[in-house]
């Protein structure tokens, strides 16, 4: 059977999930990767570019020395960069880049144009190819802290124009279909695998040793305030145990009392990939106390290093963190239940070890591996 020709358009924001997927997909499809690179988003995850080219356009990825590390995952000879150096979506240089990409896609007659996020308004000309598009929907429903007017516009356009969608969890399927008035046949399902590139990075460890970890961007829907209260409840029984909160974002609550009591160590900044690997490796386990969620890249980062996760029963998290196999599940906004779950894992190192073994087995070569996910994706393309 002739392989489908795929144009896979994506951004630095999801490079950590894209790279292992594309690595597995390359043997199953005829796939070209196109990285949409903007000035304000040129340093994210695996993508770290010092300077964009001054002229907007589509360039071979081999022209970018800072991106040669992606050759560990993909064939750079079939990879391109949409270079958008302008400050705004409608900057002439960015429009030139988008039009050059549109012409490239038309000339190469791809069977599928796969996008991984609703297109921003500056990329709307690409919807001329909508009949052959599929969209991976990382957030079937927008997070409460990100439900802005502009995001709603982008989502509305995508859900009206794109004919096929791939969801990364089953739990939100019917709500997604109902909200956007779709047919069931328009929606396929997939899942995230572990972000296994982290296992190959030289780790940069924090100075603290005995801690549980929250890592990632800090937003109101992440439940960091609830986690701090849970750790405060445990402080008397476990005075040496600390919570590390590491990530960029605005602290939306007063964290000073927790820091002054010695419960909280705050690293309120963007972590490098090496730091992310080190903070996770040295933690007892990772906690995701989210108030609302879809799926979580932080869970997949933890699983890449064999670390169990305590998560809340929201969105697709229960599908990822199978209770008592890969971690523990608790209700959202419940500091008491969260404290109890943390204490359970702190007091049960054997249970932690069993969970770690299950994670490594299932996400390494089992039914949650990238190879299995890619095989299912190739079937969806066909």
Short mmCIF file of C-alpha atoms in Angstrom, two decimals, residues 2-342:
data_model
loop_
_atom_site.label_atom_id
_atom_site.label_comp_id
_atom_site.label_asym_id
_atom_site.label_seq_id
_atom_site.Cartn_x
_atom_site.Cartn_y
_atom_site.Cartn_z
CA UNK A 2 1.32 3.43 -0.96
CA UNK A 3 2.21 5.57 2.05
CA UNK A 4 0.13 8.66 2.67
CA UNK A 5 1.91 11.97 2.09
CA UNK A 6 1.63 14.02 5.28
CA UNK A 7 2.52 17.66 5.96
CA UNK A 8 2.80 17.98 9.73
CA UNK A 9 2.61 21.65 10.82
CA UNK A 10 3.40 22.36 14.43
CA UNK A 11 4.94 24.80 16.91
CA UNK A 12 7.69 24.80 19.54
CA UNK A 13 5.04 24.57 22.30
CA UNK A 14 4.39 20.89 21.59
CA UNK A 15 7.83 19.81 20.35
CA UNK A 16 8.20 17.52 23.37
CA UNK A 17 5.26 15.41 22.21
CA UNK A 18 5.83 15.92 18.48
CA UNK A 19 9.39 14.61 18.27
CA UNK A 20 8.90 11.06 19.59
CA UNK A 21 5.64 10.75 17.65
CA UNK A 22 7.24 11.87 14.39
CA UNK A 23 10.21 9.60 14.98
CA UNK A 24 7.83 6.62 15.06
CA UNK A 25 5.61 7.94 12.24
CA UNK A 26 8.43 8.42 9.72
CA UNK A 27 8.65 4.70 9.08
CA UNK A 28 4.90 4.41 8.53
CA UNK A 29 4.13 7.45 6.36
CA UNK A 30 5.80 9.82 3.89
CA UNK A 31 5.92 12.77 6.28
CA UNK A 32 7.35 16.30 6.05
CA UNK A 33 7.65 18.32 9.26
CA UNK A 34 7.14 22.10 9.19
CA UNK A 35 8.00 24.06 12.34
CA UNK A 36 6.12 27.37 12.68
CA UNK A 37 8.71 29.66 14.25
CA UNK A 38 7.91 33.16 15.51
CA UNK A 39 10.19 35.69 17.16
CA UNK A 40 8.36 35.59 20.50
CA UNK A 41 8.13 31.78 20.61
CA UNK A 42 11.54 30.63 19.38
CA UNK A 43 12.71 29.15 22.69
CA UNK A 44 10.39 26.43 23.96
CA UNK A 45 10.97 22.81 24.97
CA UNK A 46 13.39 21.20 22.49
CA UNK A 47 13.48 24.30 20.27
CA UNK A 48 16.05 26.97 21.14
CA UNK A 49 16.89 29.34 18.29
CA UNK A 50 19.19 32.30 18.87
CA UNK A 51 18.10 34.36 15.87
CA UNK A 52 15.53 34.05 13.11
CA UNK A 53 16.32 34.95 9.53
CA UNK A 54 15.43 38.57 8.71
CA UNK A 55 13.32 37.60 5.69
CA UNK A 56 10.06 35.72 6.18
CA UNK A 57 9.67 32.49 4.27
CA UNK A 58 9.94 28.71 4.28
CA UNK A 59 13.48 27.38 4.73
CA UNK A 60 15.07 23.93 5.06
CA UNK A 61 15.64 23.09 8.72
CA UNK A 62 19.26 22.30 7.83
CA UNK A 63 19.76 26.09 7.47
CA UNK A 64 19.30 26.48 11.25
CA UNK A 65 22.34 25.28 13.27
CA UNK A 66 20.40 25.65 16.54
CA UNK A 67 17.85 23.04 15.38
CA UNK A 68 20.27 20.26 14.45
CA UNK A 69 19.47 18.53 17.75
CA UNK A 70 16.07 17.64 16.27
CA UNK A 71 17.96 15.32 13.93
CA UNK A 72 18.04 12.89 16.86
CA UNK A 73 14.32 12.36 16.18
CA UNK A 74 13.47 13.30 12.60
CA UNK A 75 14.99 13.28 9.13
CA UNK A 76 16.18 16.88 8.77
CA UNK A 77 16.11 16.46 5.00
CA UNK A 78 12.30 16.32 5.26
CA UNK A 79 11.96 19.14 7.78
CA UNK A 80 11.35 22.86 7.21
CA UNK A 81 11.04 26.07 9.18
CA UNK A 82 8.35 28.66 8.55
CA UNK A 83 10.42 31.70 9.48
CA UNK A 84 8.16 34.50 10.79
CA UNK A 85 10.40 37.31 12.10
CA UNK A 86 7.72 40.02 12.36
CA UNK A 87 6.42 41.15 15.74
CA UNK A 88 2.74 40.78 14.78
CA UNK A 89 0.69 38.22 12.88
CA UNK A 90 -0.03 40.71 10.09
CA UNK A 91 3.59 41.89 9.71
CA UNK A 92 4.53 41.88 5.99
CA UNK A 93 7.40 39.46 6.61
CA UNK A 94 5.07 37.03 8.39
CA UNK A 95 2.43 37.26 5.66
CA UNK A 96 5.13 36.55 3.06
CA UNK A 97 6.11 33.45 5.05
CA UNK A 98 2.52 32.17 5.30
CA UNK A 99 1.92 32.65 1.56
CA UNK A 100 5.16 30.82 0.74
CA UNK A 101 4.02 27.91 2.93
CA UNK A 102 0.60 27.85 1.24
CA UNK A 103 2.24 27.67 -2.18
CA UNK A 104 4.58 24.90 -0.95
CA UNK A 105 1.66 22.82 0.34
CA UNK A 106 -0.28 23.28 -2.89
CA UNK A 107 2.66 22.28 -5.08
CA UNK A 108 3.42 19.12 -3.10
CA UNK A 109 -0.19 17.86 -3.15
CA UNK A 110 -0.17 16.35 0.35
CA UNK A 111 -2.90 13.85 1.19
CA UNK A 112 -3.17 15.21 4.75
CA UNK A 113 -2.23 18.55 6.28
CA UNK A 114 -1.96 17.87 10.00
CA UNK A 115 -2.05 20.89 12.34
CA UNK A 116 -1.58 20.66 16.09
CA UNK A 117 -3.28 23.84 17.30
CA UNK A 118 -6.08 26.12 16.06
CA UNK A 119 -4.44 28.46 13.56
CA UNK A 120 -3.86 32.03 14.69
CA UNK A 121 -5.48 34.75 12.58
CA UNK A 122 -2.26 35.43 10.67
CA UNK A 123 -2.27 31.82 9.47
CA UNK A 124 -5.92 31.82 8.34
CA UNK A 125 -4.93 31.67 4.60
CA UNK A 126 -3.89 28.05 5.23
CA UNK A 127 -7.57 27.19 5.70
CA UNK A 128 -7.77 27.22 1.89
CA UNK A 129 -6.50 23.64 2.33
CA UNK A 130 -9.07 22.80 5.01
CA UNK A 131 -10.62 19.87 3.12
CA UNK A 132 -7.44 17.83 3.65
CA UNK A 133 -6.77 19.06 7.21
CA UNK A 134 -6.80 17.21 10.51
CA UNK A 135 -6.36 19.00 13.84
CA UNK A 136 -4.91 17.49 17.01
CA UNK A 137 -6.95 19.11 19.78
CA UNK A 138 -4.68 19.35 22.82
CA UNK A 139 -7.37 21.23 24.76
CA UNK A 140 -10.86 19.99 23.79
CA UNK A 141 -12.25 22.64 26.15
CA UNK A 142 -10.21 25.77 26.95
CA UNK A 143 -8.64 26.09 30.38
CA UNK A 144 -10.47 28.54 32.62
CA UNK A 145 -7.41 30.82 32.77
CA UNK A 146 -6.98 30.88 28.97
CA UNK A 147 -10.56 31.36 27.76
CA UNK A 148 -9.96 34.73 26.07
CA UNK A 149 -11.86 36.35 23.21
CA UNK A 150 -8.96 35.84 20.79
CA UNK A 151 -8.57 32.17 21.73
CA UNK A 152 -12.31 31.68 21.26
CA UNK A 153 -12.04 33.18 17.75
CA UNK A 154 -9.20 30.85 16.81
CA UNK A 155 -11.05 27.82 18.18
CA UNK A 156 -14.35 28.77 16.51
CA UNK A 157 -12.68 29.07 13.10
CA UNK A 158 -10.87 25.75 13.49
CA UNK A 159 -13.91 23.81 14.67
CA UNK A 160 -16.05 25.21 11.82
CA UNK A 161 -13.56 24.72 8.99
CA UNK A 162 -11.45 21.65 9.77
CA UNK A 163 -13.24 18.39 8.85
CA UNK A 164 -11.34 15.91 11.08
CA UNK A 165 -10.07 16.04 14.66
CA UNK A 166 -7.82 13.94 16.89
CA UNK A 167 -8.47 14.06 20.64
CA UNK A 168 -5.88 12.96 23.19
CA UNK A 169 -8.38 11.66 25.73
CA UNK A 170 -11.70 9.83 25.60
CA UNK A 171 -13.32 11.47 28.63
CA UNK A 172 -14.02 14.80 26.90
CA UNK A 173 -15.08 13.36 23.54
CA UNK A 174 -18.85 13.81 23.85
CA UNK A 175 -18.60 17.23 25.48
CA UNK A 176 -16.26 18.38 22.68
CA UNK A 177 -18.58 17.03 19.97
CA UNK A 178 -21.61 18.67 21.60
CA UNK A 179 -19.96 22.04 22.18
CA UNK A 180 -18.86 22.43 18.56
CA UNK A 181 -21.82 20.58 16.94
CA UNK A 182 -19.67 17.94 15.26
CA UNK A 183 -20.49 14.48 13.97
CA UNK A 184 -19.06 11.53 15.85
CA UNK A 185 -17.35 10.32 12.67
CA UNK A 186 -15.28 13.54 12.53
CA UNK A 187 -13.39 12.69 15.72
CA UNK A 188 -10.63 10.11 16.18
CA UNK A 189 -8.81 9.39 19.43
CA UNK A 190 -5.16 9.10 20.31
CA UNK A 191 -3.07 9.64 23.44
CA UNK A 192 0.17 11.14 24.67
CA UNK A 193 3.23 9.01 25.25
CA UNK A 194 5.99 9.85 27.71
CA UNK A 195 8.37 12.69 26.84
CA UNK A 196 11.29 10.29 26.70
CA UNK A 197 13.84 12.81 25.40
CA UNK A 198 14.19 13.95 29.03
CA UNK A 199 15.84 10.64 29.94
CA UNK A 200 18.81 11.45 27.67
CA UNK A 201 19.50 14.96 29.00
CA UNK A 202 22.22 15.79 31.54
CA UNK A 203 20.14 16.64 34.62
CA UNK A 204 20.57 19.88 36.57
CA UNK A 205 19.51 19.15 40.15
CA UNK A 206 18.18 21.60 42.77
CA UNK A 207 20.05 21.86 46.05
CA UNK A 208 17.14 20.43 48.07
CA UNK A 209 16.93 16.63 48.34
CA UNK A 210 13.73 15.57 50.14
CA UNK A 211 10.81 17.11 48.29
CA UNK A 212 7.66 16.55 46.27
CA UNK A 213 7.36 18.55 43.09
CA UNK A 214 4.95 20.78 41.25
CA UNK A 215 6.46 21.87 37.94
CA UNK A 216 5.08 23.81 34.99
CA UNK A 217 3.46 27.14 34.30
CA UNK A 218 1.67 28.71 37.26
CA UNK A 219 -1.96 29.64 36.52
CA UNK A 220 -5.14 29.86 38.54
CA UNK A 221 -6.41 26.54 37.14
CA UNK A 222 -3.32 24.65 38.36
CA UNK A 223 -4.36 24.47 42.04
CA UNK A 224 -0.96 25.39 43.49
CA UNK A 225 -2.64 27.15 46.44
CA UNK A 226 -4.48 23.93 47.35
CA UNK A 227 -1.22 21.98 47.17
CA UNK A 228 0.54 24.45 49.48
CA UNK A 229 -2.27 24.09 52.03
CA UNK A 230 -2.02 20.28 51.81
CA UNK A 231 1.72 20.42 52.48
CA UNK A 232 1.16 22.78 55.40
CA UNK A 233 -1.24 20.20 56.87
CA UNK A 234 1.55 17.58 56.69
CA UNK A 235 4.31 19.78 58.06
CA UNK A 236 4.03 18.69 61.71
CA UNK A 237 4.16 14.96 60.83
CA UNK A 238 6.86 15.34 58.13
CA UNK A 239 8.91 18.44 59.07
CA UNK A 240 11.77 17.56 56.71
CA UNK A 241 9.59 17.15 53.63
CA UNK A 242 9.42 20.16 51.33
CA UNK A 243 7.32 21.21 48.36
CA UNK A 244 9.19 22.63 45.39
CA UNK A 245 7.09 24.73 43.01
CA UNK A 246 9.08 25.37 39.83
CA UNK A 247 7.79 27.26 36.80
CA UNK A 248 7.05 30.64 35.31
CA UNK A 249 3.83 32.58 35.87
CA UNK A 250 2.21 34.93 38.33
CA UNK A 251 1.75 33.69 41.89
CA UNK A 252 -1.98 34.35 42.23
CA UNK A 253 -2.05 33.82 46.01
CA UNK A 254 0.11 34.88 48.96
CA UNK A 255 2.83 32.23 49.16
CA UNK A 256 4.93 33.99 51.80
CA UNK A 257 3.49 32.14 54.85
CA UNK A 258 4.36 28.78 53.27
CA UNK A 259 7.88 29.91 52.41
CA UNK A 260 8.43 31.36 55.88
CA UNK A 261 7.33 28.12 57.55
CA UNK A 262 9.79 26.11 55.44
CA UNK A 263 7.07 24.18 53.60
CA UNK A 264 7.59 25.80 50.19
CA UNK A 265 10.65 26.39 48.02
CA UNK A 266 9.72 28.54 45.02
CA UNK A 267 11.56 28.71 41.69
CA UNK A 268 9.33 31.18 39.86
CA UNK A 269 10.98 31.11 36.43
CA UNK A 270 11.13 29.14 33.21
CA UNK A 271 13.16 25.94 33.65
CA UNK A 272 15.62 24.66 31.07
CA UNK A 273 15.07 21.10 29.84
CA UNK A 274 18.07 19.98 31.92
CA UNK A 275 16.58 21.57 35.03
CA UNK A 276 13.21 19.98 34.32
CA UNK A 277 14.89 16.57 34.10
CA UNK A 278 16.89 17.16 37.29
CA UNK A 279 13.98 18.48 39.36
CA UNK A 280 11.85 15.47 38.39
CA UNK A 281 14.59 12.86 38.84
CA UNK A 282 15.38 13.98 42.38
CA UNK A 283 11.76 14.39 43.53
CA UNK A 284 9.95 11.67 45.46
CA UNK A 285 7.06 12.09 43.04
CA UNK A 286 5.20 14.79 41.08
CA UNK A 287 1.88 16.40 42.04
CA UNK A 288 -0.62 17.86 39.54
CA UNK A 289 -3.39 19.40 41.70
CA UNK A 290 -5.25 20.95 38.75
CA UNK A 291 -8.70 22.51 39.17
CA UNK A 292 -9.49 21.82 35.51
CA UNK A 293 -7.46 20.10 32.81
CA UNK A 294 -7.49 18.25 29.52
CA UNK A 295 -4.34 16.12 29.52
CA UNK A 296 -0.96 17.06 30.92
CA UNK A 297 2.52 17.24 29.46
CA UNK A 298 3.89 17.39 33.00
CA UNK A 299 2.49 13.92 33.68
CA UNK A 300 4.24 12.68 30.53
CA UNK A 301 7.49 14.37 31.63
CA UNK A 302 7.31 12.62 35.00
CA UNK A 303 6.54 9.26 33.38
CA UNK A 304 9.53 9.63 31.05
CA UNK A 305 11.70 9.43 34.17
CA UNK A 306 9.65 6.75 35.89
CA UNK A 307 8.14 9.07 38.50
CA UNK A 308 4.59 8.39 39.78
CA UNK A 309 2.12 11.28 39.86
CA UNK A 310 -0.63 12.39 42.23
CA UNK A 311 -3.31 14.11 40.13
CA UNK A 312 -6.86 15.34 40.46
CA UNK A 313 -9.86 13.66 38.84
CA UNK A 314 -10.41 16.30 36.17
CA UNK A 315 -10.48 16.17 32.37
CA UNK A 316 -8.44 13.35 30.89
CA UNK A 317 -6.04 12.98 33.84
CA UNK A 318 -7.68 9.77 35.15
CA UNK A 319 -6.96 8.14 31.78
CA UNK A 320 -3.28 9.06 32.10
CA UNK A 321 -2.73 8.52 35.82
CA UNK A 322 -4.44 5.18 36.32
CA UNK A 323 -5.19 5.11 40.06
CA UNK A 324 -2.78 2.94 42.07
CA UNK A 325 -0.94 1.82 38.91
CA UNK A 326 0.84 5.00 37.83
CA UNK A 327 -0.02 7.19 40.82
CA UNK A 328 -2.97 8.32 42.92
CA UNK A 329 -6.09 10.31 42.07
CA UNK A 330 -7.86 12.78 44.37
CA UNK A 331 -10.81 15.17 44.03
CA UNK A 332 -9.95 18.74 42.90
CA UNK A 333 -9.80 21.61 45.41
CA UNK A 334 -9.56 19.18 48.36
CA UNK A 335 -6.45 19.92 50.45
CA UNK A 336 -7.30 17.20 52.95
CA UNK A 337 -7.55 14.43 50.35
CA UNK A 338 -4.40 15.72 48.64
CA UNK A 339 -2.47 15.68 51.94
CA UNK A 340 -3.63 12.11 52.59
CA UNK A 341 -2.47 10.96 49.14
CA UNK A 342 0.94 12.62 49.57
#
